[in-house]
Every structure is written in C-alpha cells, then in structure tokens.
Amino acid sequence: MVNKLKRLGQRVLAYWSYFSYGLFTLIGGLYVFAHLNYLDDPRVTPPPAMWERDSFGFADDWWLASLLVLAGIILLIGVLLDKRLFRNVGLIMIAPLYGSLAFAFIVRGFFDFRFNLAWLFACLALALLFDTAMRGGWHDD
C-alpha cells in the first residue's frame, strides 16, 4: 500500500502540469455547475448588449461545465494511471475550452470596458497549456 501511494505521488510530481490542469479544470467545471447563468444576473454584470451576450453567454452554461468536468477527469486519470493517451486527449479537450473562455472574456473586458481579469488568466492558462503540450509527456504507456 505504501509503495502504491509512493508511486502515485511520483506520478503526480512527474506530471505536475497535467495534474494541475486536470484538478483546476475539474474545479472550474464544478464551480460553473454551482453557479449556472451567473453572468446573466444583473447583480454580477450589467445587462450586456446582444452581440456581447452572444460572444460570452456560453461561459456559464451547463454544457461548458460538463466539458470542463469531463476534461479534468480525463487528465487526472491520465496522470494517476500514467496513461499518455488520456493526458493527450485531456489537453486536446481543454485547449479549445480555455481558448473560447479567453475570447469571451477579452470581448467582455476590452470591448465593453468592464473591469475583469478573467481574460488575462484564461490567456495565461492557454499559453501554459500550449507550453505543456509542446513539451509533452516523457513516460511511455
């Protein structure tokens, strides 16, 4: 049992970036599930123009949350079971999700002049995601 936990810890350390993406993508998806349609609440954000709502309205929908949770679980499985296929599929799944979130909040932040740093963090996550994907995993299945 101790050896299994030690190997599990070694895999988490070896694939720290994948593990972090998986964990925080899963947490982000669960957060969206807990706060569905929060961007439509006038207490959170003033009513946006129609074109703006069309560009970021998906960011608080159940289907995006489902994809985030699924991608996070797949990445965590890839790390915990040391399966490169799952890690690669997870990265491929979250790249367009993070890219679309970055675009949505850039539209919100730059073009509508609402103070929100979500676009910055989404762009940073996207850049780090591409860096992780370019370096790739170094263990074989």
JSON list of C-alpha atoms in Angstrom, two decimals:
[
{"chain": "A", "resi": 1, "resn": "MET", "atom": "CA", "xyz": [0.00, 0.00, 0.00]},
{"chain": "A", "resi": 2, "resn": "VAL", "atom": "CA", "xyz": [2.79, 2.41, 0.87]},
{"chain": "A", "resi": 3, "resn": "ASN", "atom": "CA", "xyz": [4.57, 1.63, -2.42]},
{"chain": "A", "resi": 4, "resn": "LYS", "atom": "CA", "xyz": [1.38, 2.33, -4.38]},
{"chain": "A", "resi": 5, "resn": "LEU", "atom": "CA", "xyz": [0.96, 5.69, -2.68]},
{"chain": "A", "resi": 6, "resn": "LYS", "atom": "CA", "xyz": [4.63, 6.48, -3.27]},
{"chain": "A", "resi": 7, "resn": "ARG", "atom": "CA", "xyz": [4.30, 5.66, -6.99]},
{"chain": "A", "resi": 8, "resn": "LEU", "atom": "CA", "xyz": [1.12, 7.73, -7.15]},
{"chain": "A", "resi": 9, "resn": "GLY", "atom": "CA", "xyz": [2.94, 10.68, -5.59]},
{"chain": "A", "resi": 10, "resn": "GLN", "atom": "CA", "xyz": [5.82, 10.24, -8.04]},
{"chain": "A", "resi": 11, "resn": "ARG", "atom": "CA", "xyz": [3.40, 10.32, -10.99]},
{"chain": "A", "resi": 12, "resn": "VAL", "atom": "CA", "xyz": [1.75, 13.47, -9.67]},
{"chain": "A", "resi": 13, "resn": "LEU", "atom": "CA", "xyz": [5.15, 15.14, -9.34]},
{"chain": "A", "resi": 14, "resn": "ALA", "atom": "CA", "xyz": [6.32, 13.87, -12.74]},
{"chain": "A", "resi": 15, "resn": "TYR", "atom": "CA", "xyz": [3.20, 15.23, -14.45]},
{"chain": "A", "resi": 16, "resn": "TRP", "atom": "CA", "xyz": [2.62, 18.23, -12.24]},
{"chain": "A", "resi": 17, "resn": "SER", "atom": "CA", "xyz": [1.36, 20.50, -15.05]},
{"chain": "A", "resi": 18, "resn": "TYR", "atom": "CA", "xyz": [-1.10, 17.88, -16.31]},
{"chain": "A", "resi": 19, "resn": "PHE", "atom": "CA", "xyz": [-2.28, 17.21, -12.76]},
{"chain": "A", "resi": 20, "resn": "SER", "atom": "CA", "xyz": [-2.76, 20.94, -12.13]},
{"chain": "A", "resi": 21, "resn": "TYR", "atom": "CA", "xyz": [-4.71, 21.41, -15.35]},
{"chain": "A", "resi": 22, "resn": "GLY", "atom": "CA", "xyz": [-6.86, 18.40, -14.57]},
{"chain": "A", "resi": 23, "resn": "LEU", "atom": "CA", "xyz": [-7.58, 19.43, -11.00]},
{"chain": "A", "resi": 24, "resn": "PHE", "atom": "CA", "xyz": [-8.31, 23.09, -11.71]},
{"chain": "A", "resi": 25, "resn": "THR", "atom": "CA", "xyz": [-10.33, 22.32, -14.83]},
{"chain": "A", "resi": 26, "resn": "LEU", "atom": "CA", "xyz": [-12.43, 19.92, -12.78]},
{"chain": "A", "resi": 27, "resn": "ILE", "atom": "CA", "xyz": [-12.85, 22.54, -10.03]},
{"chain": "A", "resi": 28, "resn": "GLY", "atom": "CA", "xyz": [-13.74, 25.19, -12.63]},
{"chain": "A", "resi": 29, "resn": "GLY", "atom": "CA", "xyz": [-16.38, 22.95, -14.18]},
{"chain": "A", "resi": 30, "resn": "LEU", "atom": "CA", "xyz": [-17.89, 22.21, -10.77]},
{"chain": "A", "resi": 31, "resn": "TYR", "atom": "CA", "xyz": [-17.89, 25.93, -10.00]},
{"chain": "A", "resi": 32, "resn": "VAL", "atom": "CA", "xyz": [-19.79, 26.70, -13.20]},
{"chain": "A", "resi": 33, "resn": "PHE", "atom": "CA", "xyz": [-22.29, 23.94, -12.34]},
{"chain": "A", "resi": 34, "resn": "ALA", "atom": "CA", "xyz": [-22.80, 25.53, -8.93]},
{"chain": "A", "resi": 35, "resn": "HIS", "atom": "CA", "xyz": [-23.32, 28.99, -10.50]},
{"chain": "A", "resi": 36, "resn": "LEU", "atom": "CA", "xyz": [-25.19, 28.34, -13.73]},
{"chain": "A", "resi": 37, "resn": "ASN", "atom": "CA", "xyz": [-26.11, 31.52, -15.64]},
{"chain": "A", "resi": 38, "resn": "TYR", "atom": "CA", "xyz": [-24.34, 33.77, -13.14]},
{"chain": "A", "resi": 39, "resn": "LEU", "atom": "CA", "xyz": [-23.29, 36.17, -15.91]},
{"chain": "A", "resi": 40, "resn": "ASP", "atom": "CA", "xyz": [-26.97, 36.81, -16.66]},
{"chain": "A", "resi": 41, "resn": "ASP", "atom": "CA", "xyz": [-27.55, 38.07, -13.11]},
{"chain": "A", "resi": 42, "resn": "PRO", "atom": "CA", "xyz": [-27.73, 41.92, -13.12]},
{"chain": "A", "resi": 43, "resn": "ARG", "atom": "CA", "xyz": [-26.07, 41.94, -9.67]},
{"chain": "A", "resi": 44, "resn": "VAL", "atom": "CA", "xyz": [-22.97, 40.33, -11.23]},
{"chain": "A", "resi": 45, "resn": "THR", "atom": "CA", "xyz": [-22.85, 42.16, -14.53]},
{"chain": "A", "resi": 46, "resn": "PRO", "atom": "CA", "xyz": [-24.98, 44.91, -16.07]},
{"chain": "A", "resi": 47, "resn": "PRO", "atom": "CA", "xyz": [-27.22, 43.68, -18.87]},
{"chain": "A", "resi": 48, "resn": "PRO", "atom": "CA", "xyz": [-24.91, 43.29, -21.87]},
{"chain": "A", "resi": 49, "resn": "ALA", "atom": "CA", "xyz": [-25.62, 44.18, -25.46]},
{"chain": "A", "resi": 50, "resn": "MET", "atom": "CA", "xyz": [-26.98, 41.30, -27.54]},
{"chain": "A", "resi": 51, "resn": "TRP", "atom": "CA", "xyz": [-23.74, 40.87, -29.55]},
{"chain": "A", "resi": 52, "resn": "GLU", "atom": "CA", "xyz": [-21.80, 40.74, -26.32]},
{"chain": "A", "resi": 53, "resn": "ARG", "atom": "CA", "xyz": [-24.11, 38.17, -24.75]},
{"chain": "A", "resi": 54, "resn": "ASP", "atom": "CA", "xyz": [-23.73, 36.05, -27.88]},
{"chain": "A", "resi": 55, "resn": "SER", "atom": "CA", "xyz": [-19.94, 36.16, -27.54]},
{"chain": "A", "resi": 56, "resn": "PHE", "atom": "CA", "xyz": [-19.71, 35.13, -23.87]},
{"chain": "A", "resi": 57, "resn": "GLY", "atom": "CA", "xyz": [-23.11, 33.69, -22.94]},
{"chain": "A", "resi": 58, "resn": "PHE", "atom": "CA", "xyz": [-21.80, 30.13, -23.11]},
{"chain": "A", "resi": 59, "resn": "ALA", "atom": "CA", "xyz": [-19.26, 30.74, -20.32]},
{"chain": "A", "resi": 60, "resn": "ASP", "atom": "CA", "xyz": [-21.80, 29.93, -17.61]},
{"chain": "A", "resi": 61, "resn": "ASP", "atom": "CA", "xyz": [-23.79, 27.16, -19.31]},
{"chain": "A", "resi": 62, "resn": "TRP", "atom": "CA", "xyz": [-24.19, 23.55, -18.22]},
{"chain": "A", "resi": 63, "resn": "TRP", "atom": "CA", "xyz": [-22.64, 22.09, -21.38]},
{"chain": "A", "resi": 64, "resn": "LEU", "atom": "CA", "xyz": [-19.39, 24.03, -20.88]},
{"chain": "A", "resi": 65, "resn": "ALA", "atom": "CA", "xyz": [-19.31, 22.91, -17.25]},
{"chain": "A", "resi": 66, "resn": "SER", "atom": "CA", "xyz": [-19.84, 19.31, -18.40]},
{"chain": "A", "resi": 67, "resn": "LEU", "atom": "CA", "xyz": [-16.95, 19.51, -20.84]},
{"chain": "A", "resi": 68, "resn": "LEU", "atom": "CA", "xyz": [-14.68, 21.07, -18.21]},
{"chain": "A", "resi": 69, "resn": "VAL", "atom": "CA", "xyz": [-15.51, 18.34, -15.69]},
{"chain": "A", "resi": 70, "resn": "LEU", "atom": "CA", "xyz": [-15.03, 15.60, -18.28]},
{"chain": "A", "resi": 71, "resn": "ALA", "atom": "CA", "xyz": [-11.69, 17.00, -19.49]},
{"chain": "A", "resi": 72, "resn": "GLY", "atom": "CA", "xyz": [-10.47, 17.43, -15.91]},
{"chain": "A", "resi": 73, "resn": "ILE", "atom": "CA", "xyz": [-11.35, 13.84, -15.05]},
{"chain": "A", "resi": 74, "resn": "ILE", "atom": "CA", "xyz": [-9.66, 12.53, -18.19]},
{"chain": "A", "resi": 75, "resn": "LEU", "atom": "CA", "xyz": [-6.48, 14.47, -17.38]},
{"chain": "A", "resi": 76, "resn": "LEU", "atom": "CA", "xyz": [-6.47, 13.22, -13.80]},
{"chain": "A", "resi": 77, "resn": "ILE", "atom": "CA", "xyz": [-6.95, 9.64, -14.97]},
{"chain": "A", "resi": 78, "resn": "GLY", "atom": "CA", "xyz": [-4.01, 10.12, -17.35]},
{"chain": "A", "resi": 79, "resn": "VAL", "atom": "CA", "xyz": [-1.80, 11.28, -14.50]},
{"chain": "A", "resi": 80, "resn": "LEU", "atom": "CA", "xyz": [-2.94, 8.86, -11.82]},
{"chain": "A", "resi": 81, "resn": "LEU", "atom": "CA", "xyz": [-2.80, 5.80, -14.11]},
{"chain": "A", "resi": 82, "resn": "ASP", "atom": "CA", "xyz": [0.23, 7.06, -16.09]},
{"chain": "A", "resi": 83, "resn": "LYS", "atom": "CA", "xyz": [-1.58, 6.87, -19.44]},
{"chain": "A", "resi": 84, "resn": "ARG", "atom": "CA", "xyz": [-0.24, 9.22, -22.09]},
{"chain": "A", "resi": 85, "resn": "LEU", "atom": "CA", "xyz": [-3.32, 8.80, -24.30]},
{"chain": "A", "resi": 86, "resn": "PHE", "atom": "CA", "xyz": [-5.59, 10.18, -21.55]},
{"chain": "A", "resi": 87, "resn": "ARG", "atom": "CA", "xyz": [-3.22, 13.08, -20.83]},
{"chain": "A", "resi": 88, "resn": "ASN", "atom": "CA", "xyz": [-3.09, 13.99, -24.53]},
{"chain": "A", "resi": 89, "resn": "VAL", "atom": "CA", "xyz": [-6.85, 13.69, -25.01]},
{"chain": "A", "resi": 90, "resn": "GLY", "atom": "CA", "xyz": [-7.40, 15.83, -21.92]},
{"chain": "A", "resi": 91, "resn": "LEU", "atom": "CA", "xyz": [-5.09, 18.56, -23.22]},
{"chain": "A", "resi": 92, "resn": "ILE", "atom": "CA", "xyz": [-6.74, 18.45, -26.63]},
{"chain": "A", "resi": 93, "resn": "MET", "atom": "CA", "xyz": [-10.15, 18.81, -24.96]},
{"chain": "A", "resi": 94, "resn": "ILE", "atom": "CA", "xyz": [-9.28, 21.76, -22.75]},
{"chain": "A", "resi": 95, "resn": "ALA", "atom": "CA", "xyz": [-7.37, 23.83, -25.32]},
{"chain": "A", "resi": 96, "resn": "PRO", "atom": "CA", "xyz": [-10.49, 25.00, -27.21]},
{"chain": "A", "resi": 97, "resn": "LEU", "atom": "CA", "xyz": [-12.40, 25.41, -23.94]},
{"chain": "A", "resi": 98, "resn": "TYR", "atom": "CA", "xyz": [-9.73, 27.71, -22.48]},
{"chain": "A", "resi": 99, "resn": "GLY", "atom": "CA", "xyz": [-9.37, 29.49, -25.83]},
{"chain": "A", "resi": 100, "resn": "SER", "atom": "CA", "xyz": [-13.08, 30.18, -26.05]},
{"chain": "A", "resi": 101, "resn": "LEU", "atom": "CA", "xyz": [-13.16, 31.41, -22.46]},
{"chain": "A", "resi": 102, "resn": "ALA", "atom": "CA", "xyz": [-10.21, 33.71, -23.18]},
{"chain": "A", "resi": 103, "resn": "PHE", "atom": "CA", "xyz": [-12.01, 35.09, -26.25]},
{"chain": "A", "resi": 104, "resn": "ALA", "atom": "CA", "xyz": [-15.28, 35.55, -24.37]},
{"chain": "A", "resi": 105, "resn": "PHE", "atom": "CA", "xyz": [-13.73, 37.49, -21.53]},
{"chain": "A", "resi": 106, "resn": "ILE", "atom": "CA", "xyz": [-11.50, 39.52, -23.86]},
{"chain": "A", "resi": 107, "resn": "VAL", "atom": "CA", "xyz": [-14.68, 40.69, -25.59]},
{"chain": "A", "resi": 108, "resn": "ARG", "atom": "CA", "xyz": [-16.15, 41.45, -22.19]},
{"chain": "A", "resi": 109, "resn": "GLY", "atom": "CA", "xyz": [-13.08, 43.19, -20.84]},
{"chain": "A", "resi": 110, "resn": "PHE", "atom": "CA", "xyz": [-11.74, 45.13, -23.82]},
{"chain": "A", "resi": 111, "resn": "PHE", "atom": "CA", "xyz": [-14.74, 45.99, -25.92]},
{"chain": "A", "resi": 112, "resn": "ASP", "atom": "CA", "xyz": [-17.27, 46.65, -23.20]},
{"chain": "A", "resi": 113, "resn": "PHE", "atom": "CA", "xyz": [-14.80, 48.16, -20.71]},
{"chain": "A", "resi": 114, "resn": "ARG", "atom": "CA", "xyz": [-15.86, 46.05, -17.78]},
{"chain": "A", "resi": 115, "resn": "PHE", "atom": "CA", "xyz": [-13.12, 45.55, -15.25]},
{"chain": "A", "resi": 116, "resn": "ASN", "atom": "CA", "xyz": [-12.49, 41.84, -15.22]},
{"chain": "A", "resi": 117, "resn": "LEU", "atom": "CA", "xyz": [-9.19, 39.99, -15.21]},
{"chain": "A", "resi": 118, "resn": "ALA", "atom": "CA", "xyz": [-10.69, 36.64, -16.21]},
{"chain": "A", "resi": 119, "resn": "TRP", "atom": "CA", "xyz": [-9.46, 37.21, -19.79]},
{"chain": "A", "resi": 120, "resn": "LEU", "atom": "CA", "xyz": [-5.89, 37.61, -18.56]},
{"chain": "A", "resi": 121, "resn": "PHE", "atom": "CA", "xyz": [-5.96, 34.40, -16.55]},
{"chain": "A", "resi": 122, "resn": "ALA", "atom": "CA", "xyz": [-7.63, 32.49, -19.38]},
{"chain": "A", "resi": 123, "resn": "CYS", "atom": "CA", "xyz": [-4.95, 33.66, -21.82]},
{"chain": "A", "resi": 124, "resn": "LEU", "atom": "CA", "xyz": [-2.21, 32.73, -19.34]},
{"chain": "A", "resi": 125, "resn": "ALA", "atom": "CA", "xyz": [-3.72, 29.28, -18.86]},
{"chain": "A", "resi": 126, "resn": "LEU", "atom": "CA", "xyz": [-3.95, 28.85, -22.64]},
{"chain": "A", "resi": 127, "resn": "ALA", "atom": "CA", "xyz": [-0.29, 29.84, -23.11]},
{"chain": "A", "resi": 128, "resn": "LEU", "atom": "CA", "xyz": [0.85, 27.45, -20.37]},
{"chain": "A", "resi": 129, "resn": "LEU", "atom": "CA", "xyz": [-1.34, 24.74, -21.87]},
{"chain": "A", "resi": 130, "resn": "PHE", "atom": "CA", "xyz": [0.41, 25.05, -25.22]},
{"chain": "A", "resi": 131, "resn": "ASP", "atom": "CA", "xyz": [3.78, 25.02, -23.46]},
{"chain": "A", "resi": 132, "resn": "THR", "atom": "CA", "xyz": [2.82, 21.82, -21.64]},
{"chain": "A", "resi": 133, "resn": "ALA", "atom": "CA", "xyz": [1.59, 20.22, -24.85]},
{"chain": "A", "resi": 134, "resn": "MET", "atom": "CA", "xyz": [4.74, 21.17, -26.77]},
{"chain": "A", "resi": 135, "resn": "ARG", "atom": "CA", "xyz": [6.99, 19.65, -24.11]},
{"chain": "A", "resi": 136, "resn": "GLY", "atom": "CA", "xyz": [4.85, 16.52, -23.98]},
{"chain": "A", "resi": 137, "resn": "GLY", "atom": "CA", "xyz": [4.95, 13.61, -21.57]},
{"chain": "A", "resi": 138, "resn": "TRP", "atom": "CA", "xyz": [8.14, 11.67, -21.20]},
{"chain": "A", "resi": 139, "resn": "HIS", "atom": "CA", "xyz": [6.84, 8.35, -19.90]},
{"chain": "A", "resi": 140, "resn": "ASP", "atom": "CA", "xyz": [5.56, 5.61, -22.18]},
{"chain": "A", "resi": 141, "resn": "ASP", "atom": "CA", "xyz": [2.36, 3.70, -21.54]}
]
